[in-house]
Tab-separated table of C-alpha atoms in Angstrom:
chain	number	residue	atom	x	y	z
A	20	MET	CA	-10.023	-22.982	69.758
A	21	ALA	CA	-11.776	-23.417	66.426
A	22	ASN	CA	-10.005	-26.741	66.074
A	23	ASN	CA	-11.161	-27.877	69.487
A	24	LEU	CA	-14.735	-26.969	68.689
A	25	LYS	CA	-14.486	-29.008	65.511
A	26	LEU	CA	-13.378	-32.025	67.531
A	27	ILE	CA	-16.689	-31.969	69.366
A	28	LYS	CA	-18.897	-30.901	66.490
A	29	ASN	CA	-17.660	-33.154	63.700
A	30	PRO	CA	-18.570	-36.531	65.260
A	31	LEU	CA	-22.145	-35.340	65.748
A	32	SER	CA	-22.881	-35.403	62.050
A	33	LYS	CA	-20.084	-35.374	59.438
A	34	GLU	CA	-17.991	-38.041	61.166
A	35	ASN	CA	-20.683	-39.735	63.205
A	36	PRO	CA	-19.199	-42.880	64.752
A	37	ILE	CA	-22.212	-45.030	63.858
A	38	ALA	CA	-23.582	-43.614	60.639
A	39	VAL	CA	-20.282	-42.764	58.946
A	40	GLN	CA	-17.355	-44.475	60.673
A	41	VAL	CA	-19.391	-47.694	61.225
A	42	LEU	CA	-18.044	-48.186	64.729
A	43	GLY	CA	-19.785	-49.527	67.798
A	44	ILE	CA	-22.874	-50.893	66.134
A	45	CYS	CA	-22.769	-54.093	68.139
A	46	SER	CA	-24.072	-52.633	71.350
A	47	ALA	CA	-25.895	-49.702	69.781
A	48	LEU	CA	-28.794	-51.764	68.536
A	49	ALA	CA	-29.419	-54.241	71.307
A	50	VAL	CA	-30.048	-51.722	74.067
A	51	THR	CA	-32.429	-49.454	72.184
A	52	THR	CA	-35.793	-51.144	72.721
A	53	GLN	CA	-36.497	-48.464	75.308
A	54	LEU	CA	-35.269	-44.935	75.801
A	55	LYS	CA	-33.954	-45.307	79.349
A	56	PRO	CA	-31.407	-48.105	78.802
A	57	ALA	CA	-30.363	-46.362	75.582
A	58	VAL	CA	-29.542	-43.158	77.464
A	59	VAL	CA	-27.737	-45.012	80.258
A	60	MET	CA	-25.739	-46.973	77.703
A	61	ALA	CA	-24.850	-43.821	75.776
A	62	LEU	CA	-23.651	-42.133	78.971
A	63	SER	CA	-21.584	-45.165	79.994
A	64	VAL	CA	-19.911	-45.378	76.608
A	65	THR	CA	-19.164	-41.645	76.668
A	66	VAL	CA	-17.569	-41.922	80.104
A	67	VAL	CA	-15.454	-44.886	79.031
A	68	VAL	CA	-14.347	-43.269	75.769
A	69	VAL	CA	-13.420	-40.003	77.476
A	70	LEU	CA	-11.512	-41.572	80.370
A	71	SER	CA	-9.618	-44.115	78.322
A	72	ASN	CA	-8.850	-41.552	75.609
A	73	VAL	CA	-7.255	-39.288	78.216
A	74	ILE	CA	-5.323	-42.091	79.928
A	75	VAL	CA	-3.982	-43.554	76.696
A	76	SER	CA	-3.053	-40.119	75.457
A	77	LEU	CA	-1.132	-39.435	78.679
A	78	LEU	CA	0.688	-42.751	78.302
A	79	ARG	CA	1.108	-42.548	74.530
A	80	ASN	CA	4.877	-42.053	74.612
A	81	THR	CA	5.518	-44.933	77.000
A	82	ILE	CA	3.343	-47.643	75.398
A	83	PRO	CA	5.452	-49.868	73.117
A	84	SER	CA	3.597	-50.108	69.815
A	85	ARG	CA	3.878	-53.912	69.591
A	86	ILE	CA	1.788	-54.544	72.668
A	87	ARG	CA	-0.425	-51.499	72.477
A	88	ILE	CA	-3.643	-53.464	71.836
A	89	ILE	CA	-3.255	-55.396	75.078
A	90	VAL	CA	-2.405	-52.258	77.035
A	91	GLN	CA	-5.417	-50.473	75.600
A	92	LEU	CA	-7.675	-53.420	76.378
A	93	VAL	CA	-6.517	-53.456	79.985
A	94	ILE	CA	-7.111	-49.723	80.395
A	95	VAL	CA	-10.523	-49.940	78.764
A	96	SER	CA	-11.609	-52.941	80.792
A	97	MET	CA	-10.608	-51.173	84.010
A	98	MET	CA	-12.837	-48.254	83.054
A	99	VAL	CA	-15.671	-50.606	82.136
A	100	ILE	CA	-15.394	-52.433	85.459
A	101	LEU	CA	-15.718	-49.071	87.209
A	102	VAL	CA	-18.777	-48.134	85.160
A	103	ASP	CA	-20.325	-51.569	85.668
A	104	GLN	CA	-19.907	-51.448	89.444
A	105	PHE	CA	-21.306	-47.912	89.464
A	106	LEU	CA	-24.400	-48.938	87.476
A	107	LYS	CA	-24.951	-51.972	89.698
A	108	ALA	CA	-24.797	-49.763	92.767
A	109	PHE	CA	-27.001	-46.865	91.654
A	110	VAL	CA	-29.333	-48.000	88.837
A	111	TYR	CA	-29.609	-51.719	89.437
A	112	ASP	CA	-32.712	-52.327	87.292
A	113	VAL	CA	-31.207	-50.684	84.216
A	114	SER	CA	-27.966	-52.545	84.786
A	115	LYS	CA	-29.947	-55.825	84.786
A	116	GLN	CA	-31.679	-54.776	81.575
A	117	LEU	CA	-28.384	-53.971	79.858
A	118	SER	CA	-27.054	-57.384	80.994
A	119	VAL	CA	-23.929	-58.324	79.036
A	120	PHE	CA	-23.869	-55.164	76.989
A	121	VAL	CA	-22.101	-53.163	79.683
A	122	GLY	CA	-19.242	-55.654	79.543
A	123	LEU	CA	-19.295	-55.416	75.790
A	124	ILE	CA	-18.274	-51.758	75.958
A	125	ILE	CA	-14.736	-53.191	76.211
A	126	THR	CA	-15.011	-54.571	72.721
A	127	ASN	CA	-17.026	-51.630	71.462
A	128	CYS	CA	-15.225	-50.554	68.345
A	129	ILE	CA	-15.768	-46.852	69.095
A	130	VAL	CA	-13.505	-47.060	72.126
A	131	MET	CA	-10.733	-49.022	70.434
A	132	GLY	CA	-11.156	-47.119	67.189
A	133	ARG	CA	-10.752	-43.721	68.823
A	134	LEU	CA	-7.802	-44.900	70.911
A	135	GLU	CA	-6.026	-46.215	67.818
A	136	ALA	CA	-6.935	-43.379	65.515
A	137	PHE	CA	-6.732	-40.418	67.822
A	138	ALA	CA	-5.506	-40.782	71.392
A	139	LEU	CA	-2.256	-42.514	70.440
A	140	ALA	CA	-1.185	-39.524	68.380
A	141	ASN	CA	-2.599	-36.527	70.217
A	142	LYS	CA	-2.259	-34.551	73.430
A	143	PRO	CA	-4.630	-35.175	76.383
A	144	LEU	CA	-6.852	-32.116	75.886
A	145	PRO	CA	-7.786	-32.784	72.242
A	146	SER	CA	-8.233	-36.457	73.159
A	147	LEU	CA	-10.654	-35.480	75.908
A	148	LEU	CA	-12.690	-33.404	73.453
A	149	ASP	CA	-12.537	-36.122	70.818
A	150	GLY	CA	-13.871	-38.585	73.379
A	151	ILE	CA	-16.730	-36.286	74.337
A	152	GLY	CA	-17.576	-35.645	70.690
A	153	ASN	CA	-17.645	-39.293	69.707
A	154	GLY	CA	-19.584	-40.255	72.813
A	155	LEU	CA	-22.196	-37.653	71.965
A	156	GLY	CA	-22.309	-38.728	68.325
A	157	TYR	CA	-22.998	-42.268	69.493
A	158	ALA	CA	-25.599	-40.982	71.951
A	159	VAL	CA	-27.493	-39.079	69.247
A	160	ILE	CA	-28.112	-42.215	67.168
A	161	LEU	CA	-28.943	-44.326	70.233
A	162	ILE	CA	-31.473	-41.798	71.464
A	163	ILE	CA	-33.156	-41.451	68.065
A	164	VAL	CA	-33.453	-45.233	67.661
A	165	GLY	CA	-34.541	-45.735	71.273
A	166	PHE	CA	-37.120	-42.950	70.965
A	167	VAL	CA	-38.709	-44.349	67.811
A	168	ARG	CA	-38.675	-47.954	69.004
A	169	GLU	CA	-40.192	-47.262	72.397
A	170	LEU	CA	-42.796	-44.822	71.041
A	171	LEU	CA	-44.014	-47.050	68.227
A	172	GLY	CA	-43.326	-50.383	69.879
A	173	GLN	CA	-44.788	-49.828	73.331
A	174	GLY	CA	-46.549	-46.469	73.106
A	175	SER	CA	-44.479	-45.077	75.946
A	176	LEU	CA	-41.410	-42.919	76.531
A	177	TRP	CA	-39.000	-43.346	79.450
A	178	GLY	CA	-41.484	-45.882	80.823
A	179	TYR	CA	-44.454	-43.451	80.856
A	180	LYS	CA	-47.443	-43.975	78.576
A	181	VAL	CA	-47.570	-41.095	76.093
A	182	ILE	CA	-50.087	-42.348	73.576
A	183	PRO	CA	-53.509	-41.597	75.104
A	184	GLU	CA	-55.960	-44.378	75.840
A	185	CYS	CA	-58.533	-43.037	73.378
A	186	PHE	CA	-56.139	-43.807	70.507
A	187	PHE	CA	-56.174	-47.470	71.465
A	188	GLU	CA	-59.955	-47.417	71.713
A	189	ALA	CA	-60.103	-45.955	68.219
A	190	GLY	CA	-58.186	-48.958	66.926
A	191	TYR	CA	-54.521	-47.931	67.234
A	192	VAL	CA	-52.203	-50.870	67.923
A	193	ASN	CA	-48.627	-50.914	69.101
A	194	ASN	CA	-46.242	-52.157	66.434
A	195	GLY	CA	-44.812	-55.272	68.063
A	196	LEU	CA	-42.217	-55.620	65.320
A	197	MET	CA	-40.498	-52.483	66.626
A	198	THR	CA	-39.432	-54.284	69.779
A	199	MET	CA	-37.796	-57.033	67.698
A	200	PRO	CA	-34.063	-56.834	66.908
A	201	ALA	CA	-34.677	-56.698	63.170
A	202	MET	CA	-36.306	-53.281	63.231
A	203	ALA	CA	-33.307	-51.688	64.939
A	204	LEU	CA	-31.184	-52.610	61.949
A	205	ILE	CA	-33.704	-51.262	59.482
A	206	LEU	CA	-34.102	-48.045	61.499
A	207	VAL	CA	-30.355	-47.440	61.475
A	208	GLY	CA	-30.377	-48.151	57.744
A	209	VAL	CA	-33.034	-45.474	57.295
A	210	ILE	CA	-31.117	-43.008	59.495
A	211	ILE	CA	-28.042	-43.539	57.328
A	212	TRP	CA	-30.160	-43.040	54.226
A	213	ILE	CA	-31.560	-39.707	55.442
A	214	HIS	CA	-28.181	-38.573	56.730
A	215	ARG	CA	-26.464	-39.289	53.426
A	216	SER	CA	-29.129	-37.771	51.271
A	217	ARG	CA	-28.574	-34.541	53.203
A	218	ASN	CA	-24.776	-34.772	52.995
A	219	LYS	CA	-24.203	-35.840	49.403
A	220	ASP	CA	-20.422	-36.069	49.786
A	221	LEU	CA	-20.800	-39.040	52.137
A	222	CYS	CA	-22.451	-41.242	49.497
A	223	GLU	CA	-20.544	-44.376	48.467
A	224	LYS	CA	-19.895	-45.054	44.804
B	15	MET	CA	-27.344	-85.396	75.308
B	16	GLN	CA	-30.616	-84.005	74.034
B	17	GLU	CA	-30.000	-80.813	75.996
B	18	ILE	CA	-26.625	-80.409	74.292
B	19	ILE	CA	-28.082	-80.781	70.787
B	20	ASN	CA	-30.868	-78.439	71.749
B	21	ILE	CA	-28.414	-75.727	72.843
B	22	PHE	CA	-26.449	-76.249	69.625
B	23	VAL	CA	-29.465	-75.737	67.364
B	24	LYS	CA	-30.764	-72.899	69.477
B	25	SER	CA	-27.525	-70.948	69.380
B	26	ILE	CA	-27.246	-71.314	65.593
B	27	PHE	CA	-30.755	-70.320	64.583
B	28	ILE	CA	-32.747	-68.757	67.393
B	29	ASP	CA	-30.183	-66.935	69.510
B	30	ASN	CA	-28.072	-66.139	66.469
B	31	MET	CA	-25.216	-63.845	67.487
B	32	VAL	CA	-25.823	-61.395	64.655
B	33	PHE	CA	-29.567	-61.387	64.236
B	34	ALA	CA	-30.713	-61.628	67.838
B	35	PHE	CA	-27.921	-59.832	69.720
B	36	PHE	CA	-26.109	-57.756	67.064
B	37	LEU	CA	-22.752	-59.075	68.197
B	38	GLY	CA	-19.723	-58.800	65.957
B	39	MET	CA	-21.455	-56.302	63.683
B	40	CYS	CA	-18.359	-54.228	62.957
B	41	SER	CA	-16.400	-56.917	61.167
B	42	TYR	CA	-19.663	-58.416	59.906
B	43	LEU	CA	-20.352	-55.250	57.935
B	44	ALA	CA	-16.775	-54.525	56.947
B	45	VAL	CA	-15.612	-57.931	55.672
B	46	SER	CA	-18.783	-59.136	53.965
B	47	LYS	CA	-17.969	-57.768	50.511
B	48	THR	CA	-17.052	-61.148	48.983
B	49	VAL	CA	-17.995	-64.682	49.984
B	50	LYS	CA	-14.392	-65.881	49.999
B	51	THR	CA	-12.972	-63.474	52.584
B	52	SER	CA	-16.060	-63.677	54.739
B	53	MET	CA	-15.709	-67.458	54.769
B	54	GLY	CA	-12.135	-67.073	56.028
B	55	LEU	CA	-13.103	-64.653	58.766
B	56	GLY	CA	-16.115	-66.764	59.717
B	57	ILE	CA	-13.991	-69.867	60.153
B	58	ALA	CA	-11.466	-67.912	62.222
B	59	VAL	CA	-14.310	-66.717	64.457
B	60	VAL	CA	-15.690	-70.256	64.890
B	61	PHE	CA	-12.217	-71.454	65.795
B	62	VAL	CA	-11.510	-68.694	68.318
B	63	LEU	CA	-14.969	-69.014	69.880
B	64	ALA	CA	-14.696	-72.770	70.257
B	65	ILE	CA	-11.415	-72.382	72.156
B	66	THR	CA	-11.958	-69.270	74.245
B	67	VAL	CA	-15.444	-69.862	75.624
B	68	PRO	CA	-14.667	-73.242	77.259
B	69	ILE	CA	-11.429	-71.795	78.705
B	70	ASN	CA	-13.334	-68.847	80.096
B	71	TYR	CA	-15.911	-71.259	81.475
B	72	LEU	CA	-13.203	-73.074	83.419
B	73	ILE	CA	-11.789	-69.773	84.675
B	74	ASN	CA	-15.233	-68.677	85.758
B	75	GLU	CA	-15.984	-71.994	87.405
B	76	PHE	CA	-12.717	-72.398	89.331
B	77	ILE	CA	-11.557	-68.840	89.999
B	78	LEU	CA	-14.185	-66.149	89.594
B	79	LYS	CA	-17.534	-67.435	90.846
B	80	GLU	CA	-18.613	-66.861	94.405
B	81	GLY	CA	-17.090	-69.697	96.431
B	82	ALA	CA	-15.189	-71.017	93.412
B	83	LEU	CA	-11.868	-70.915	95.227
B	84	VAL	CA	-12.908	-73.568	97.758
B	85	TRP	CA	-10.612	-76.070	96.026
B	86	LEU	CA	-7.656	-74.011	97.291
B	87	SER	CA	-8.776	-73.743	100.873
B	88	PRO	CA	-12.198	-73.898	102.575
B	89	SER	CA	-11.646	-70.450	104.067
B	90	PHE	CA	-12.149	-68.873	100.612
B	91	ALA	CA	-15.809	-69.945	100.546
B	92	ASP	CA	-17.192	-66.410	100.503
B	93	VAL	CA	-14.682	-64.847	98.107
B	94	ASP	CA	-16.414	-63.441	95.033
B	95	LEU	CA	-14.068	-62.323	92.265
B	96	SER	CA	-16.680	-61.996	89.541
B	97	PHE	CA	-15.975	-58.272	89.131
B	98	LEU	CA	-12.655	-59.338	87.600
B	99	SER	CA	-14.341	-61.353	84.866
B	100	PHE	CA	-14.188	-58.649	82.163
B	101	ILE	CA	-10.470	-58.192	82.434
B	102	LEU	CA	-9.641	-61.919	82.662
B	103	PHE	CA	-11.923	-62.882	79.787
B	104	ILE	CA	-10.499	-60.239	77.488
B	105	ALA	CA	-6.955	-61.273	78.399
B	106	VAL	CA	-7.671	-64.897	77.473
B	107	ILE	CA	-9.294	-63.824	74.216
B	108	ALA	CA	-6.400	-61.548	73.250
B	109	ALA	CA	-3.880	-64.296	73.953
B	110	ILE	CA	-5.772	-66.930	71.946
B	111	VAL	CA	-6.225	-64.572	69.014
B	112	GLN	CA	-2.480	-63.965	68.993
B	113	LEU	CA	-1.936	-67.747	68.826
B	114	VAL	CA	-4.474	-68.219	66.033
B	115	GLU	CA	-2.836	-65.395	64.107
B	116	MET	CA	0.584	-67.019	64.316
B	117	PHE	CA	-0.926	-70.385	63.394
B	118	ILE	CA	-2.693	-69.084	60.283
B	119	GLU	CA	0.384	-67.115	59.212
B	120	LYS	CA	2.382	-70.334	59.307
B	121	VAL	CA	-0.184	-72.668	57.725
B	122	SER	CA	-1.864	-70.505	55.120
B	123	PRO	CA	-0.081	-67.255	54.223
B	124	SER	CA	-2.629	-66.475	51.493
B	125	LEU	CA	-5.528	-66.572	53.943
B	126	TYR	CA	-3.408	-64.543	56.350
B	127	SER	CA	-2.793	-61.737	53.882
B	128	GLN	CA	-6.459	-61.813	52.868
B	129	LEU	CA	-7.733	-61.415	56.406
B	130	GLY	CA	-5.154	-58.685	56.952
B	131	ILE	CA	-6.151	-56.239	59.622
B	132	PHE	CA	-9.272	-58.170	60.623
B	133	LEU	CA	-7.480	-61.041	62.278
B	134	PRO	CA	-6.089	-59.018	65.190
B	135	LEU	CA	-9.451	-57.302	65.322
B	136	ILE	CA	-11.127	-60.595	66.236
B	137	ALA	CA	-9.782	-59.824	69.699
B	138	VAL	CA	-12.142	-56.889	69.886
B	139	ASN	CA	-14.938	-58.672	68.044
B	140	CYS	CA	-17.956	-58.372	70.287
B	141	ALA	CA	-19.158	-61.838	69.316
B	142	ILE	CA	-16.253	-63.496	71.131
B	143	MET	CA	-16.488	-61.431	74.303
B	144	GLY	CA	-20.279	-61.565	74.136
B	145	ALA	CA	-20.317	-65.361	73.990
B	146	SER	CA	-18.111	-65.520	77.096
B	147	LEU	CA	-20.389	-63.120	78.957
B	148	PHE	CA	-23.534	-64.973	77.886
B	149	MET	CA	-21.920	-68.204	79.036
B	150	GLN	CA	-21.345	-66.623	82.447
B	151	GLN	CA	-24.846	-65.161	82.613
B	152	ARG	CA	-26.762	-68.250	81.500
B	153	GLU	CA	-24.964	-70.550	83.964
B	154	TYR	CA	-24.599	-73.635	81.786
B	155	ALA	CA	-24.527	-76.849	83.776
B	156	ASN	CA	-21.406	-78.532	82.386
B	157	ILE	CA	-18.620	-78.085	79.887
B	158	GLY	CA	-20.404	-80.146	77.212
B	159	GLU	CA	-23.185	-77.595	77.074
B	160	VAL	CA	-20.660	-74.759	76.936
B	161	ILE	CA	-18.794	-76.346	74.025
B	162	SER	CA	-21.986	-76.911	72.077
B	163	PHE	CA	-23.043	-73.320	72.800
B	164	SER	CA	-19.741	-71.873	71.632
B	165	LEU	CA	-19.610	-74.007	68.471
B	166	GLY	CA	-23.225	-73.200	67.706
B	167	SER	CA	-22.770	-69.454	68.092
B	168	GLY	CA	-19.676	-69.565	65.908
B	169	ILE	CA	-21.454	-71.482	63.168
B	170	GLY	CA	-24.441	-69.147	63.415
B	171	TRP	CA	-22.121	-66.193	62.898
B	172	LEU	CA	-20.421	-67.931	59.943
B	173	LEU	CA	-23.809	-68.635	58.408
B	174	ALA	CA	-24.888	-65.031	58.802
B	175	ILE	CA	-21.764	-63.497	57.282
B	176	ILE	CA	-21.725	-65.880	54.310
B	177	GLY	CA	-25.395	-65.206	53.656
B	178	LEU	CA	-24.864	-61.466	53.748
B	179	ALA	CA	-21.777	-61.668	51.524
B	180	ALA	CA	-23.673	-63.709	48.937
B	181	ILE	CA	-26.518	-61.204	48.885
B	182	ARG	CA	-24.127	-58.250	48.680
B	183	GLU	CA	-22.349	-59.765	45.674
B	184	ARG	CA	-25.699	-59.689	43.887
B	185	VAL	CA	-26.920	-56.344	45.179
B	186	ARG	CA	-23.897	-54.638	43.665
B	187	TYR	CA	-25.576	-54.821	40.250
B	188	ALA	CA	-28.913	-53.472	41.443
B	189	HIS	CA	-30.142	-49.910	41.094
B	190	ILE	CA	-30.144	-48.477	44.589
B	191	PRO	CA	-30.690	-44.796	45.464
B	192	ALA	CA	-27.243	-43.251	45.816
B	193	PRO	CA	-27.477	-42.310	49.531
B	194	LEU	CA	-28.589	-45.833	50.403
B	195	LYS	CA	-25.704	-47.503	48.575
B	196	GLY	CA	-23.122	-49.411	50.576
B	197	LEU	CA	-23.742	-49.155	54.283
B	198	GLY	CA	-27.408	-48.206	54.267
B	199	ILE	CA	-28.637	-51.074	52.134
B	200	THR	CA	-26.416	-53.503	54.052
B	201	PHE	CA	-28.204	-52.577	57.262
B	202	ILE	CA	-31.601	-53.045	55.680
B	203	ILE	CA	-30.595	-56.409	54.174
B	204	THR	CA	-29.400	-57.548	57.595
B	205	GLY	CA	-32.706	-56.443	59.078
B	206	LEU	CA	-34.632	-58.462	56.520
B	207	MET	CA	-32.411	-61.477	57.150
B	208	ALA	CA	-33.113	-61.085	60.857
B	209	ILE	CA	-36.851	-61.108	60.175
B	210	ALA	CA	-36.366	-64.301	58.177
B	211	PHE	CA	-34.467	-65.857	61.071
B	212	MET	CA	-37.306	-64.944	63.422
B	213	SER	CA	-39.279	-67.755	61.838
B	214	PHE	CA	-37.057	-70.201	63.734
B	215	ILE	CA	-38.330	-68.954	67.098
B	216	GLY	CA	-40.009	-71.732	69.004
B	217	ILE	CA	-38.177	-74.634	67.391
B	218	LYS	CA	-37.248	-77.188	70.021
B	219	LEU	CA	-35.850	-80.658	69.642
């Protein structure tokens, strides 16, 4: 039980997929200009990681190791097609906003990385928990970056104005740079900095 | 002709795969320690992109698009297979990467051993899949435009990774706060490079 709990807890901080394992950065940054697409993206990735982790782990003894990459890609892309069709049907506007990045979950390194490193060698239940943990770890970073970028860049959260009008009258201006791609990179850099200064053992030599 | 050159320049500098869309970040961060290896990976990416995107364009044009199957029989006019695009695109990419891997192993074993694990990983490099999905989304008019787009994005990626590798070779001797060393500073450098690339916005031939 303690082990299972660790599987969920570790990826949140000590083994965070983005800040420590450096996986899945590609899509993490592009969808975070606003909070809403960031949350939808985080949920989609979590669903895909969990489902494909479980399926691969169920099939792990029957997949020949030489062609495992192709098999994994097929499983993952099936899951992504399901998620994509679901998003198109129920949250069409967000799905438009995410554009190609839903499809790019297939090549998201978190999914492949966890399949290779964990699901191929473990039973379905731990794989399920590992998927949930890594999905949540990814979500944490996405939500922090999305929160900061939308708040400072557009003065709103989840599409609602949160910075009162009187601030703008007093001379407050939205930081347009925050909506640019460059700031996402710098924000993640700063998150890594803070994270590592709190966990000294993660520092690189 | 002018349109083709325009797309070429645009996809290198303005819509740069790394700085504008964060595609291919995983290998971008992992392989950029020295200029030499990053050059090898960059060229491999250019090569794979230049082959896969036009092939995927043809697949999209003659199989997947709504009404694309008319050449088989007029009764297929309202068949829309575009939900299959993820799985077909990734299959083409995986197959081509396998070919490139065998080719490089034969022609240049030293480059092959240098690229090591990262060559098969090109298959899951978001830049390749992303270029195919952008090609589908932007609806380029003919194959000339698609080829110039794919070459341009590849060269843009090559440019970005070589630039980062050159900077990282220098930064190694700088005094950086310990928690920022390695990954953190790399993110911030990439962010600054992205800001520099923003100065190209608006260039049109």
